[in-house]
Coordinates of N, CA and C and ligand atoms in Angstrom, one line a residue:
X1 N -22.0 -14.1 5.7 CA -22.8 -13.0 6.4 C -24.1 -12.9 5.6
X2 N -25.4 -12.9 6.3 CA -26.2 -12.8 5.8 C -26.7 -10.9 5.5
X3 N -28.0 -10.3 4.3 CA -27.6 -9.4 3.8 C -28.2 -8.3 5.0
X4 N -29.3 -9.1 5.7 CA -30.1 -8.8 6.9 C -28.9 -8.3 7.8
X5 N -28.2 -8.9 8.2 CA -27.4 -8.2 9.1 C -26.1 -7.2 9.2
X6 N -26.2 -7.1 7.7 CA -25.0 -6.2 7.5 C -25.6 -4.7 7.5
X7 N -24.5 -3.7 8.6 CA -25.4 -2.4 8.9 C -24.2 -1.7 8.6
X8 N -23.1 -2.1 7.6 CA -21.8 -1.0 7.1 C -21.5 -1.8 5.6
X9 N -21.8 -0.9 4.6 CA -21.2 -1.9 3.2 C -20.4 -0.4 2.5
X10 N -19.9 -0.8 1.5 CA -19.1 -0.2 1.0 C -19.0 -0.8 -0.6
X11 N -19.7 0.4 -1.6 CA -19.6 -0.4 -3.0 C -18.4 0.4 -3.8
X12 N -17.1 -0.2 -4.4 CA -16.3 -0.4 -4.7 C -15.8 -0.4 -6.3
X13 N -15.9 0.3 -7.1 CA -16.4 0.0 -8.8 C -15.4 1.4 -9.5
X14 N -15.6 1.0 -10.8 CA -14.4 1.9 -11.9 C -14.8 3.2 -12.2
X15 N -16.4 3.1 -13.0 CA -16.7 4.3 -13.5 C -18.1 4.5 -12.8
X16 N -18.9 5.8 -13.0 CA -19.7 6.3 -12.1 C -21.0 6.2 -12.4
X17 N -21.3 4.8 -13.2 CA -22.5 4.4 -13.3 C -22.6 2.6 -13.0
X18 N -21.4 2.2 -12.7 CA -20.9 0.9 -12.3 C -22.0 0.3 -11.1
X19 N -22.2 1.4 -10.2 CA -22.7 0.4 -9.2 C -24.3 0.4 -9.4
X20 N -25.0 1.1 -9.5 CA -26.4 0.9 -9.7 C -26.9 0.0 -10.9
X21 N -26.1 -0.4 -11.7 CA -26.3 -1.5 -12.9 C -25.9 -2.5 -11.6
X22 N -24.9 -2.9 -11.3 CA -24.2 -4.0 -11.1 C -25.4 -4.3 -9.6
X23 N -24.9 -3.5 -8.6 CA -25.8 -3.9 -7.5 C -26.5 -2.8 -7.1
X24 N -27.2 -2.1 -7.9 CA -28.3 -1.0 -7.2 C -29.4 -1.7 -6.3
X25 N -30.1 -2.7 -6.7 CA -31.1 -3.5 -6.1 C -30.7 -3.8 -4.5
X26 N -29.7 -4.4 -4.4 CA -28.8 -4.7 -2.5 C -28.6 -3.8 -2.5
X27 N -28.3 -2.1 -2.7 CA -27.6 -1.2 -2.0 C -29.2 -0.8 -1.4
X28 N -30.1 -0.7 -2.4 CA -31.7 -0.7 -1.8 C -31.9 -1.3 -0.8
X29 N -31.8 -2.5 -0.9 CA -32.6 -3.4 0.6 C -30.9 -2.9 1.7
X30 N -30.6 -2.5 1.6 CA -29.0 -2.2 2.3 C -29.8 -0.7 3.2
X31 N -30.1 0.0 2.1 CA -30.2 1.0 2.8 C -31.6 1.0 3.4
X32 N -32.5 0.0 3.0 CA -33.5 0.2 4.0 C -34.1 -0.5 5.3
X33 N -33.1 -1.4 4.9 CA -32.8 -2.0 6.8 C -31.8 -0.9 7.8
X34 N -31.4 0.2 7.0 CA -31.0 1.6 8.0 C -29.5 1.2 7.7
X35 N -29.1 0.1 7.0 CA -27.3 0.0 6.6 C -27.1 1.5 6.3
X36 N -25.6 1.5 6.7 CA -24.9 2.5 5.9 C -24.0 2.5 4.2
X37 N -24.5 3.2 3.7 CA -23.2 2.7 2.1 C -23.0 3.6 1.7
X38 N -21.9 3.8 1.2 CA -20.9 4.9 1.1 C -20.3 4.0 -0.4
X39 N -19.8 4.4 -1.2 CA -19.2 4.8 -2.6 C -17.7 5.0 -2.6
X40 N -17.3 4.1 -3.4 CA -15.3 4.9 -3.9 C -15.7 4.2 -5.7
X41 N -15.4 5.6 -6.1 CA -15.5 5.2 -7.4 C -14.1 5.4 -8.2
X42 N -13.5 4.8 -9.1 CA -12.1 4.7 -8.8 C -11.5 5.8 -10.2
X43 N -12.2 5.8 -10.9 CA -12.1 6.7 -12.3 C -13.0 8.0 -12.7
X44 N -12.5 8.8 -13.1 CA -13.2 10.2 -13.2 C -14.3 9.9 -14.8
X45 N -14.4 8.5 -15.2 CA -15.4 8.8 -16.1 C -15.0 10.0 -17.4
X46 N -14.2 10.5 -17.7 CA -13.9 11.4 -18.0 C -14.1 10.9 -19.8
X47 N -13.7 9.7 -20.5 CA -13.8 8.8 -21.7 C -15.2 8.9 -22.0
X48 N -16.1 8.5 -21.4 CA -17.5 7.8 -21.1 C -18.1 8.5 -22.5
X49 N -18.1 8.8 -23.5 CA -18.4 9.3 -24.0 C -17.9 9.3 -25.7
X50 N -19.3 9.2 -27.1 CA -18.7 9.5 -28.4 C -19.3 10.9 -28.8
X51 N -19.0 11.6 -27.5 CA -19.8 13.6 -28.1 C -18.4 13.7 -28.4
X52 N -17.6 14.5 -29.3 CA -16.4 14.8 -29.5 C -16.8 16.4 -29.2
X53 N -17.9 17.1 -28.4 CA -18.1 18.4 -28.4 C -17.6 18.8 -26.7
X54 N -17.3 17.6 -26.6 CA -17.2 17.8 -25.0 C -15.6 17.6 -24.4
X55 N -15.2 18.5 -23.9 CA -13.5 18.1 -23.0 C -14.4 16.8 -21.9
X56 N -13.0 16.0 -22.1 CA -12.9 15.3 -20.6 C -13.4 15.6 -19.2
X57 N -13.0 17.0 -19.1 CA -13.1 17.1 -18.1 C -14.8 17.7 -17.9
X58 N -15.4 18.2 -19.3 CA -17.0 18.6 -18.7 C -17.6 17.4 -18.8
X59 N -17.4 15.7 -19.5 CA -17.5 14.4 -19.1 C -17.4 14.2 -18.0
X60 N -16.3 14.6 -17.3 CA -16.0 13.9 -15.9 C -17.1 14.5 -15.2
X61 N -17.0 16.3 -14.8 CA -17.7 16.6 -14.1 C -19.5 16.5 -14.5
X62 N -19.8 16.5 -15.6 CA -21.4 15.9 -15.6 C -21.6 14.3 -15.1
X63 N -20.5 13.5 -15.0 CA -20.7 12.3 -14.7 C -20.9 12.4 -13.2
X64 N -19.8 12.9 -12.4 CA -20.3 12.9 -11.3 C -21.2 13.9 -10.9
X65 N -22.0 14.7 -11.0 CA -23.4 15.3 -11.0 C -24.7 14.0 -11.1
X66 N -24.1 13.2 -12.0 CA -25.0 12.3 -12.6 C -25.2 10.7 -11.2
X67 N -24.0 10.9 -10.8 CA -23.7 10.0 -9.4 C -23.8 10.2 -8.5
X68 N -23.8 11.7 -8.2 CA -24.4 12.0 -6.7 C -25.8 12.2 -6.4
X69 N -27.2 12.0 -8.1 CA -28.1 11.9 -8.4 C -28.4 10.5 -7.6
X70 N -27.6 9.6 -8.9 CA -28.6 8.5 -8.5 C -28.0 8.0 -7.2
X71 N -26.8 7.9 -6.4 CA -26.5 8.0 -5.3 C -27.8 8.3 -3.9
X72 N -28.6 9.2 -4.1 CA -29.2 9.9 -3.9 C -30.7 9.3 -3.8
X73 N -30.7 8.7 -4.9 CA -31.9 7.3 -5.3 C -32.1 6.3 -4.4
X74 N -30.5 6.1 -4.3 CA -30.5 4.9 -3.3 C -30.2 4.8 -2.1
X75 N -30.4 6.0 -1.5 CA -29.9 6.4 0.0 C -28.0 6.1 0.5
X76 N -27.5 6.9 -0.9 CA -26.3 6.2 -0.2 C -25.8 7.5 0.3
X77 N -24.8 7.4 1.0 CA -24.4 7.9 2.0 C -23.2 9.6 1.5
X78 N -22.3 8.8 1.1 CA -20.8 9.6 0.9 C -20.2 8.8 -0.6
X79 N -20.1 9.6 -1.4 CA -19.1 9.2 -2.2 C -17.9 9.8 -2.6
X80 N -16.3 9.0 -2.4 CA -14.9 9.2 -2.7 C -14.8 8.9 -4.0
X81 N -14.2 10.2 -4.4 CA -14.4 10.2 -6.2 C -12.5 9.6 -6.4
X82 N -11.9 8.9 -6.6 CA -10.3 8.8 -6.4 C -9.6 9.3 -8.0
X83 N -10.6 9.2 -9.0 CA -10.0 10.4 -10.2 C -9.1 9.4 -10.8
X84 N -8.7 8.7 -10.9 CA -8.0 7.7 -12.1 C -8.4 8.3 -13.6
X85 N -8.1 8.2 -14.3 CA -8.5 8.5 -15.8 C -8.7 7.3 -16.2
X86 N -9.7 7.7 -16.8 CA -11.0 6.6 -17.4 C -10.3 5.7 -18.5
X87 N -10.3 4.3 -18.2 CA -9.9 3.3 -19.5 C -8.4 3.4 -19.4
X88 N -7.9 3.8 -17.7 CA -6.4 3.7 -17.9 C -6.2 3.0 -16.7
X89 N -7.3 2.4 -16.0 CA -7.1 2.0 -14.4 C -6.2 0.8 -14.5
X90 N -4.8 0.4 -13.6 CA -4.3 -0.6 -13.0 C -3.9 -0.9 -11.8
X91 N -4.0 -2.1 -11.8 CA -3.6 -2.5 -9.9 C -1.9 -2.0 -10.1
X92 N -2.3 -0.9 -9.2 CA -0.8 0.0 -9.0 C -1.2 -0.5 -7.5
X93 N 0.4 0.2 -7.0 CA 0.3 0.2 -5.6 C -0.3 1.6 -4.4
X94 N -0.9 2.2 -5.8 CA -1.3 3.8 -5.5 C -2.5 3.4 -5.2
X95 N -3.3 3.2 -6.4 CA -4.7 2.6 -6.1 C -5.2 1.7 -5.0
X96 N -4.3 0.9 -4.7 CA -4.8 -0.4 -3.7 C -4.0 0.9 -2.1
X97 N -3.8 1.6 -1.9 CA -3.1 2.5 -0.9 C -4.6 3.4 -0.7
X98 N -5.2 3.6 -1.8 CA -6.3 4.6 -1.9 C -7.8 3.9 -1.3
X99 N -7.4 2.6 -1.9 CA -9.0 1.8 -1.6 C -9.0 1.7 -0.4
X100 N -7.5 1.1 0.0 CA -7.2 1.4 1.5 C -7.6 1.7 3.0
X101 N -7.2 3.2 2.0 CA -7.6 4.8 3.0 C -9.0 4.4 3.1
X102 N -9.8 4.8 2.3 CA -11.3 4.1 2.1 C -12.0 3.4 3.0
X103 N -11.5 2.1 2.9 CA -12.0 0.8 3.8 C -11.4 1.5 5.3
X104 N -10.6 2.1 5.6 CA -9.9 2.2 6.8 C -11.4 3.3 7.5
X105 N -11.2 4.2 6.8 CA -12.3 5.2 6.9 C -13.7 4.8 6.8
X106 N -14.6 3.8 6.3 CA -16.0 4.0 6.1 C -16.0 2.3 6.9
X107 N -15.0 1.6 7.2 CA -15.0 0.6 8.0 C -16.1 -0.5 7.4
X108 N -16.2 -0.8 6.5 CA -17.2 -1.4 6.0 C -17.4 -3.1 6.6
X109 N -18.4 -3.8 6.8 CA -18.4 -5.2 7.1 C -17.9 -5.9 5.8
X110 N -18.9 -5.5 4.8 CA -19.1 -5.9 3.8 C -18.9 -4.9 2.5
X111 N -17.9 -5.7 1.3 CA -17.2 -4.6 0.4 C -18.3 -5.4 -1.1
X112 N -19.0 -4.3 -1.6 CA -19.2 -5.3 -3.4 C -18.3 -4.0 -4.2
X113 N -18.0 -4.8 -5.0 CA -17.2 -4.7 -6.4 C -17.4 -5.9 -7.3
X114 N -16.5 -5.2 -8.3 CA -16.9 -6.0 -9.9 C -16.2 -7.0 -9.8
X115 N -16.2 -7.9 -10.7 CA -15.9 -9.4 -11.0 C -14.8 -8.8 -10.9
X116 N -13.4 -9.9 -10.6 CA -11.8 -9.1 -11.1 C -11.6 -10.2 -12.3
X117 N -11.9 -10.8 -12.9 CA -11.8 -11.8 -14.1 C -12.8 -11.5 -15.1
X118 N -12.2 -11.7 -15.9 CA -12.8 -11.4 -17.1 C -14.0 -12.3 -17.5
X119 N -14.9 -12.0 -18.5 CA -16.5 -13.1 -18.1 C -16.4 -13.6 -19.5
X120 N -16.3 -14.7 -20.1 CA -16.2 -14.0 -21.1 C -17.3 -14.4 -21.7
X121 N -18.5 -15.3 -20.8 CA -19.6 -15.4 -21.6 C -20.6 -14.0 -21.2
X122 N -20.4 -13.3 -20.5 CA -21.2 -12.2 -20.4 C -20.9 -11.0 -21.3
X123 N -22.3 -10.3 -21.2 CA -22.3 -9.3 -22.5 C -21.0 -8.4 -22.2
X124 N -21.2 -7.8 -23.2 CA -19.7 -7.2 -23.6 C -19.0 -5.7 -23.0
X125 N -20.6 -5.2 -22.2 CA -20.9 -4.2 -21.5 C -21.0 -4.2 -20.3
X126 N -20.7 -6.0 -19.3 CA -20.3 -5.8 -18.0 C -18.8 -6.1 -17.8
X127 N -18.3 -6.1 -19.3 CA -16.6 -6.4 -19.2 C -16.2 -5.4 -19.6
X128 N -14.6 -4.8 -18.5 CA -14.1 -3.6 -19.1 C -12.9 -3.9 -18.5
X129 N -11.7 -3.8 -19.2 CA -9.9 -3.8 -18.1 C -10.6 -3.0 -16.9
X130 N -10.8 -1.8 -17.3 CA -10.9 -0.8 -16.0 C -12.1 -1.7 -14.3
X131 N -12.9 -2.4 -14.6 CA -13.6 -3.2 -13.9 C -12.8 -4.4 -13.2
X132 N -12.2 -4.9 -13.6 CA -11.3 -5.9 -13.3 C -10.0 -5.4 -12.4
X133 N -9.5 -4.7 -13.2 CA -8.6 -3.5 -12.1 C -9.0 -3.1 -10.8
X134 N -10.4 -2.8 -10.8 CA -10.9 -1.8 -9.6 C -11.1 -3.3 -8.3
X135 N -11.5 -4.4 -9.2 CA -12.2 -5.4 -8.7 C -10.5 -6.0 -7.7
X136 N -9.5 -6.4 -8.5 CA -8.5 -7.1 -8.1 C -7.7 -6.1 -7.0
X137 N -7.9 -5.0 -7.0 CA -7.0 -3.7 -6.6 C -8.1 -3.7 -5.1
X138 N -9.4 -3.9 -5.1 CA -10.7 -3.9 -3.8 C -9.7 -5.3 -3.0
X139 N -9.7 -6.5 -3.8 CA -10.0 -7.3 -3.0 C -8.7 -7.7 -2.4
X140 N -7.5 -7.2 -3.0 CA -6.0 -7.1 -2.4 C -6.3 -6.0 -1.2
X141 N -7.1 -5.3 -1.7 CA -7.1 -3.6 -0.3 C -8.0 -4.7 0.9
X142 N -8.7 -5.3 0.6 CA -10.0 -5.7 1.5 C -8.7 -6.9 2.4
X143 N -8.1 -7.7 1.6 CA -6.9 -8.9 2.2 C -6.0 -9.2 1.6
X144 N -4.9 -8.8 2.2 CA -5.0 -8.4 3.7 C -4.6 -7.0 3.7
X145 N -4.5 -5.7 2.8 CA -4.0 -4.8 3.5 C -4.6 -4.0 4.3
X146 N -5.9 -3.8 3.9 CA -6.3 -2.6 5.1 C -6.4 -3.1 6.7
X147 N -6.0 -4.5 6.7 CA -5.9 -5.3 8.6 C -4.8 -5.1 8.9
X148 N -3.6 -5.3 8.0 CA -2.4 -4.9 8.0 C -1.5 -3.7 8.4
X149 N -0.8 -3.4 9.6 CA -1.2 -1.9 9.4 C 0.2 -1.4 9.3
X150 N 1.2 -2.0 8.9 CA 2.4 -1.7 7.5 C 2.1 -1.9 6.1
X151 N 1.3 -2.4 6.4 CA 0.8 -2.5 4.5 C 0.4 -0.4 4.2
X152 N 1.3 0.0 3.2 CA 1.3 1.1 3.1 C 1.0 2.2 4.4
X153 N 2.5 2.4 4.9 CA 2.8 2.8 6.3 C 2.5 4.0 6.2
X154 N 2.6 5.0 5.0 CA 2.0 6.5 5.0 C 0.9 6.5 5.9
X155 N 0.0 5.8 5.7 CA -1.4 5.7 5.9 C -1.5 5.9 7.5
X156 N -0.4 5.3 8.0 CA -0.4 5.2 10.0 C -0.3 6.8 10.3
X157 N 0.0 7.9 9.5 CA 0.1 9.2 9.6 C -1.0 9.8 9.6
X158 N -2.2 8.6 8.9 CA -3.7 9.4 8.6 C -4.5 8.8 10.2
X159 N -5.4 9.1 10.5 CA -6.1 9.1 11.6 C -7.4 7.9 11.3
X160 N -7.3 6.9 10.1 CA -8.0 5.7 10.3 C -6.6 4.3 10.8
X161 N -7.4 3.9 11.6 CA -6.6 2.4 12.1 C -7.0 1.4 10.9
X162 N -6.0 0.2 10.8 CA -6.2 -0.9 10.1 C -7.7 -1.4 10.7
X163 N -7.9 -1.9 9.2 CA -9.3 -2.7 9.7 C -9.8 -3.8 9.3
X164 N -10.7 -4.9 9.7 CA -11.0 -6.1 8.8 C -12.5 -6.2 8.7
X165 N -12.3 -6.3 7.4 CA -13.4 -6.3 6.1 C -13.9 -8.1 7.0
X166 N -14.9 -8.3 6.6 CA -15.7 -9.5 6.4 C -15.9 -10.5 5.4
X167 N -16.6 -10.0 4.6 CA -16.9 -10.5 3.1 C -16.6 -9.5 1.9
X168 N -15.8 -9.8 0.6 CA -16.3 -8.7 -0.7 C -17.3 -9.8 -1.4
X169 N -18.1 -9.3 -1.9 CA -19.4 -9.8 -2.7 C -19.0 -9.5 -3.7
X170 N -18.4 -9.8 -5.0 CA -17.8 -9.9 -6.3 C -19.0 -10.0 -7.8
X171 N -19.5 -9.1 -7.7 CA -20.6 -9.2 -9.0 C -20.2 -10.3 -10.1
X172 N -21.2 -11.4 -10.1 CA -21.0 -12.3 -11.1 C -22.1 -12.5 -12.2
X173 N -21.5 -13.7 -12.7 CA -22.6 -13.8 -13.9 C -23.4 -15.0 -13.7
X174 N -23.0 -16.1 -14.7 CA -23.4 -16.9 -14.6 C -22.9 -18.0 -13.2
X175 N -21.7 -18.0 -13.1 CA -21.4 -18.6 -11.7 C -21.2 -17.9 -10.4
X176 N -22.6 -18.4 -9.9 CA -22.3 -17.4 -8.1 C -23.0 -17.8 -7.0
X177 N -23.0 -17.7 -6.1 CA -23.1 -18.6 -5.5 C -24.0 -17.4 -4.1
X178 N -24.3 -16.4 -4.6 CA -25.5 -15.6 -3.6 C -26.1 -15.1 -4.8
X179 N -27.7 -15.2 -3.9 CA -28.3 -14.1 -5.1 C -29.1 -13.8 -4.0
X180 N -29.4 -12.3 -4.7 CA -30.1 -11.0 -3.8 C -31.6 -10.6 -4.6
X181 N -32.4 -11.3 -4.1 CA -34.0 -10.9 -4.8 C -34.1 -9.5 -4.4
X182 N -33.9 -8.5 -5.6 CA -34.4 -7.6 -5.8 C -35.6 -7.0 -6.7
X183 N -36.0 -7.7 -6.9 CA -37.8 -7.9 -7.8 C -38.5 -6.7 -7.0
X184 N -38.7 -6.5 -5.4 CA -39.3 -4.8 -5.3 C -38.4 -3.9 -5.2
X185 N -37.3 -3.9 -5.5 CA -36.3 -3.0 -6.1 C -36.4 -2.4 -7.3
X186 N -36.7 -3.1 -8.1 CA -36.4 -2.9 -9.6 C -36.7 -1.4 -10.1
X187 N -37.8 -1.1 -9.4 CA -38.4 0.3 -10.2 C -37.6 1.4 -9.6
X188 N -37.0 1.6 -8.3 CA -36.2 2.4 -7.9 C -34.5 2.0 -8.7
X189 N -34.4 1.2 -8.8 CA -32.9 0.5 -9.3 C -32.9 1.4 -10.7
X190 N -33.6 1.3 -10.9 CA -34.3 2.1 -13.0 C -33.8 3.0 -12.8
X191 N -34.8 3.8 -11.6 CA -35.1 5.3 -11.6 C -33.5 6.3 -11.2
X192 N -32.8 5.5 -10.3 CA -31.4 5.6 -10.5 C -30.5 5.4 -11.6
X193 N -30.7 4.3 -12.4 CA -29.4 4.0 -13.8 C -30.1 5.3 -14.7
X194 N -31.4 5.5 -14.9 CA -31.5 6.6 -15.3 C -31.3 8.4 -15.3
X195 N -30.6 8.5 -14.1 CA -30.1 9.3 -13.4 C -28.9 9.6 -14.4
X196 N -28.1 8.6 -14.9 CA -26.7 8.5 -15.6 C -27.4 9.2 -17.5
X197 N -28.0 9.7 -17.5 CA -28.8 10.4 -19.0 C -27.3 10.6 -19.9
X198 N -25.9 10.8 -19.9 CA -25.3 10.8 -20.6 C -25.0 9.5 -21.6
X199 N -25.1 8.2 -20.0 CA -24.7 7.5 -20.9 C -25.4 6.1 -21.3
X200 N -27.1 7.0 -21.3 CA -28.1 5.7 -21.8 C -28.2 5.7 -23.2
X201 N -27.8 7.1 -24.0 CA -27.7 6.5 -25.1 C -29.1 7.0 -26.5
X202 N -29.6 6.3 -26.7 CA -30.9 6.3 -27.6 C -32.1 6.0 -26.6
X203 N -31.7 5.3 -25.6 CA -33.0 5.0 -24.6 C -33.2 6.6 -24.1
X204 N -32.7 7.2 -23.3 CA -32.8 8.8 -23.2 C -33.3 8.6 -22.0
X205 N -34.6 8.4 -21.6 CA -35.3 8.8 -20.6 C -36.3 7.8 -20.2
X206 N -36.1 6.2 -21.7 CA -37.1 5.4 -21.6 C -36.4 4.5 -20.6
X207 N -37.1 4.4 -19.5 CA -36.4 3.5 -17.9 C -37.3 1.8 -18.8
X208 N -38.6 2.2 -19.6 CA -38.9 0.6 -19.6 C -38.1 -0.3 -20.6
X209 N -37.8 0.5 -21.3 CA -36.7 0.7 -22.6 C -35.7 -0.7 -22.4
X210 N -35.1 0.3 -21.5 CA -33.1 -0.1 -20.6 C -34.0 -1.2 -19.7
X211 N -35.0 -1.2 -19.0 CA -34.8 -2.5 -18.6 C -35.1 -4.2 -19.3
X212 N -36.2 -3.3 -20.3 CA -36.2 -4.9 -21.1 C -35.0 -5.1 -22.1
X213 N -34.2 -4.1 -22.3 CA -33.0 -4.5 -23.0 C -32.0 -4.8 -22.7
X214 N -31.5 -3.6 -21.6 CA -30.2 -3.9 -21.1 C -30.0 -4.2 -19.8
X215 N -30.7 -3.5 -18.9 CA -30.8 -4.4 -17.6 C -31.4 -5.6 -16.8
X216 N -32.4 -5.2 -17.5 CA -33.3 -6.8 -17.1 C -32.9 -8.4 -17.1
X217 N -32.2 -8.6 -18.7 CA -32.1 -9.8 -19.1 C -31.3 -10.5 -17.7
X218 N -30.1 -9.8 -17.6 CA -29.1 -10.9 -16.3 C -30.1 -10.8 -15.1
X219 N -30.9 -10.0 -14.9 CA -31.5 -9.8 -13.3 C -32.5 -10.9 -13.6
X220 N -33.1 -11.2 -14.5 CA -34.3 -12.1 -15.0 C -33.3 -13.6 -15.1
X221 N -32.3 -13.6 -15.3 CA -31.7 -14.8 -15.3 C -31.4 -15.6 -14.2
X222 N -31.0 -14.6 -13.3 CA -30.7 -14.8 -12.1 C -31.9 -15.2 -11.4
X223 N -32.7 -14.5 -11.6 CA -33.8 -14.8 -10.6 C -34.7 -16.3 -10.4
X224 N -34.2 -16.7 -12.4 CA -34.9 -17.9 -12.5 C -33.8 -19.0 -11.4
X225 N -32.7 -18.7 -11.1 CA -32.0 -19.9 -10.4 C -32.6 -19.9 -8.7
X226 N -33.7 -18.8 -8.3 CA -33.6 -19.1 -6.7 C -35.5 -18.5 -6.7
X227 N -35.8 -18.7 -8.1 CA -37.3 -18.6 -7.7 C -37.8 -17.2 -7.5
X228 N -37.4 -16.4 -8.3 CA -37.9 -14.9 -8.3 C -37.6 -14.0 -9.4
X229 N -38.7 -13.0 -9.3 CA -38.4 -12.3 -10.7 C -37.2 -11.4 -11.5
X230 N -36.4 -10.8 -10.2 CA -35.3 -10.1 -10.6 C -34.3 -10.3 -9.5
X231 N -33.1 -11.1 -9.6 CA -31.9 -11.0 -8.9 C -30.8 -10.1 -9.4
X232 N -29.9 -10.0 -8.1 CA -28.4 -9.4 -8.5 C -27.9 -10.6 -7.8
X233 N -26.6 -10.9 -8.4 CA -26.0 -12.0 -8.1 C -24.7 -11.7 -8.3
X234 N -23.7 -12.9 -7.2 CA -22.3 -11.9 -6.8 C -21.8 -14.0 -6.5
X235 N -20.3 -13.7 -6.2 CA -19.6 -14.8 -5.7 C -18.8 -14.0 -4.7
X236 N -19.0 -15.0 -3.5 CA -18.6 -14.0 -2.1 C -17.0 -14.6 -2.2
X237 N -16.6 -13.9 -2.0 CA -15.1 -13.8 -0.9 C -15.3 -13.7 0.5
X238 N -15.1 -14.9 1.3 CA -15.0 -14.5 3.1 C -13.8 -14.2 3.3
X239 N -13.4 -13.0 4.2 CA -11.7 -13.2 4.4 C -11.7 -13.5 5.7
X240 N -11.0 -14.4 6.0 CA -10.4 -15.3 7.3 C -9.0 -15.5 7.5
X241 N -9.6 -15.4 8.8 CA -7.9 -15.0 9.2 C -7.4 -16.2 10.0
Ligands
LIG301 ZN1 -18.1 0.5 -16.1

C-alpha cells in the first residue's frame, strides 16, 4: 500500500515519546493528505525519568500532557493511553486483547510500530525490551487476531466487529525496505519531540541541538539510500489472507 492512499493509520508504540522520534515525519504527510491517526500507547511512562523528586505517577501524568502536546503537532486524532508500567511491558495475552480492542475500534488500514527484534547495530536509544514487546504484541493483534473474531471472545460483548488490518510498517534501521521522505517534515517533526521537555535532557528547548545529535543522524541515513535529505524508514509486514 502506497502512503498516498492510506486515509486510516494507527501508530502503535511503548512509551509516550516513541512515536514522533520513530515516525513523526509519515504521521505528517498522513495527516495532511486528510488521513486519520489515532495513537495506543502501551505504558504509562511513569520510569522515564533520573529526578528522584518526582512519584511515578507525577512522571506518568506530565508525560502524557507532554503527548497530547505533541500529538497535537501532528494533527493526530485520539490517543488510548493502555497504562502498562513502564520497563515492565510483555506479550501477555492482556496486552495483545487490548491492542485488539484498539484496531477493532479506530479500524486502521495501516498499523506502524516499533521493530519487534532487537537491532543490535542501532543506537542504544531506539532499543528497549519494552519496544519490542509493544512491537510483537501489535503485530500478533494486527494477525490474525483482531480478523478473528474468537480470538479473545470478551471482546464480541464490546460493540467493535473483527477487522483486517492491511499492512504494519515496523520502524527499522538499517534494513528496510520503505522509506518515507520526510525532509519538509522535519521542522514540524522537531517542534513535536520537543514537546516531550522532560525527557530531552540537557538539550532543554534546543530543537537544533536534538536534531544534529540525536534525531537527525538515522533520518540523514536513510535518506542517503533513496536520494533525500531526511527519511523515516520501516520494514512492511503485508497481512494476507
Ligand atoms: Zn521508548
Amino acid at each position: 500500500m502506497l502512503i498516498g492512499d492510506v486515509t486510516r493509520a494507527l501508530a502503535v508504540f511503548a512509551h509516550p515519546d516513541d512515536a514522533e522520534w520513530m515516525f513523526g515525519g509519515t504521521i505528517l504527510r498522513l495527516t495532511a493528505q486528510g488521513a486519520e491517526v489515532n495513537y495506543v500507547v502501551c505504558t504509562d511512562g511513569s520510569t522515564g525519568t533520573v529526578d528522584r523528586s518526582k512519584t511515578t505517577e507525577e512522571v506518568a501524568a506530565i508525560r502524557a500532557t507532554e503527548l497530547r502536546a505533541a500529538a497535537d503537532v501532528l494533527g493526530v486524532s485520539e490517543i488510548a493511553y493502555l497504562g502498562y508500567r513502564n520497563d515492565e511491558l510483555e506479550v501477555t495475552r492482556a496486552l495483545r486483547r487490548d491492542i485488539v480492542r484498539q484496531i477493532r475500534r479506530f479500524r486502521p488500514e495501516v498499523i506502524l510500530t516499533m521493530a519487534p527484534q532487537r537491532l543490535p547495530d542501532a543506537p542504544v536509544d531506539i532499543v528497549h525490551a519494552d519496544h519490542m514487546a509493544a512491537s510483537e504484541a501489535t503485530l500478533v493483534a494486527a494477525y490474525p487476531e483482531s480478523y478473528m473474531p474468537f480470538s479473545h471472545p470478551e471482546l464480541l460483548d464490546e460493540e467493535y466487529a473483527p477487522f483486517r488490518v492491511e499492512e504494519v510498517w515496523t520502524s527499522a534501521f538499517r534494513e528496510a525496505d520503505l522509506y518515507v521522505d520526510v525532509t519538509d517534515q522535519v521542522e514540524t517533526k522537531m517542534a513535536a519531540i520537543m514537546c516531550h521537555r522532560s525527557q530531552n535532557g540537557e538539550a532543554n528547548d534546543d530543537a537544533a541541538w536534538m536534531l544534529e545529535h540525536k534525531v537527525g543522524p538515522a533520518m540523514i541515513e536513510a535518506g542517503q539510500k533513496v536520494g533525500c535529505r531526511y527519511a523515516e524508514r520501516y520494514l512492511r509486514v503485508p497481512i494476507k489472507y
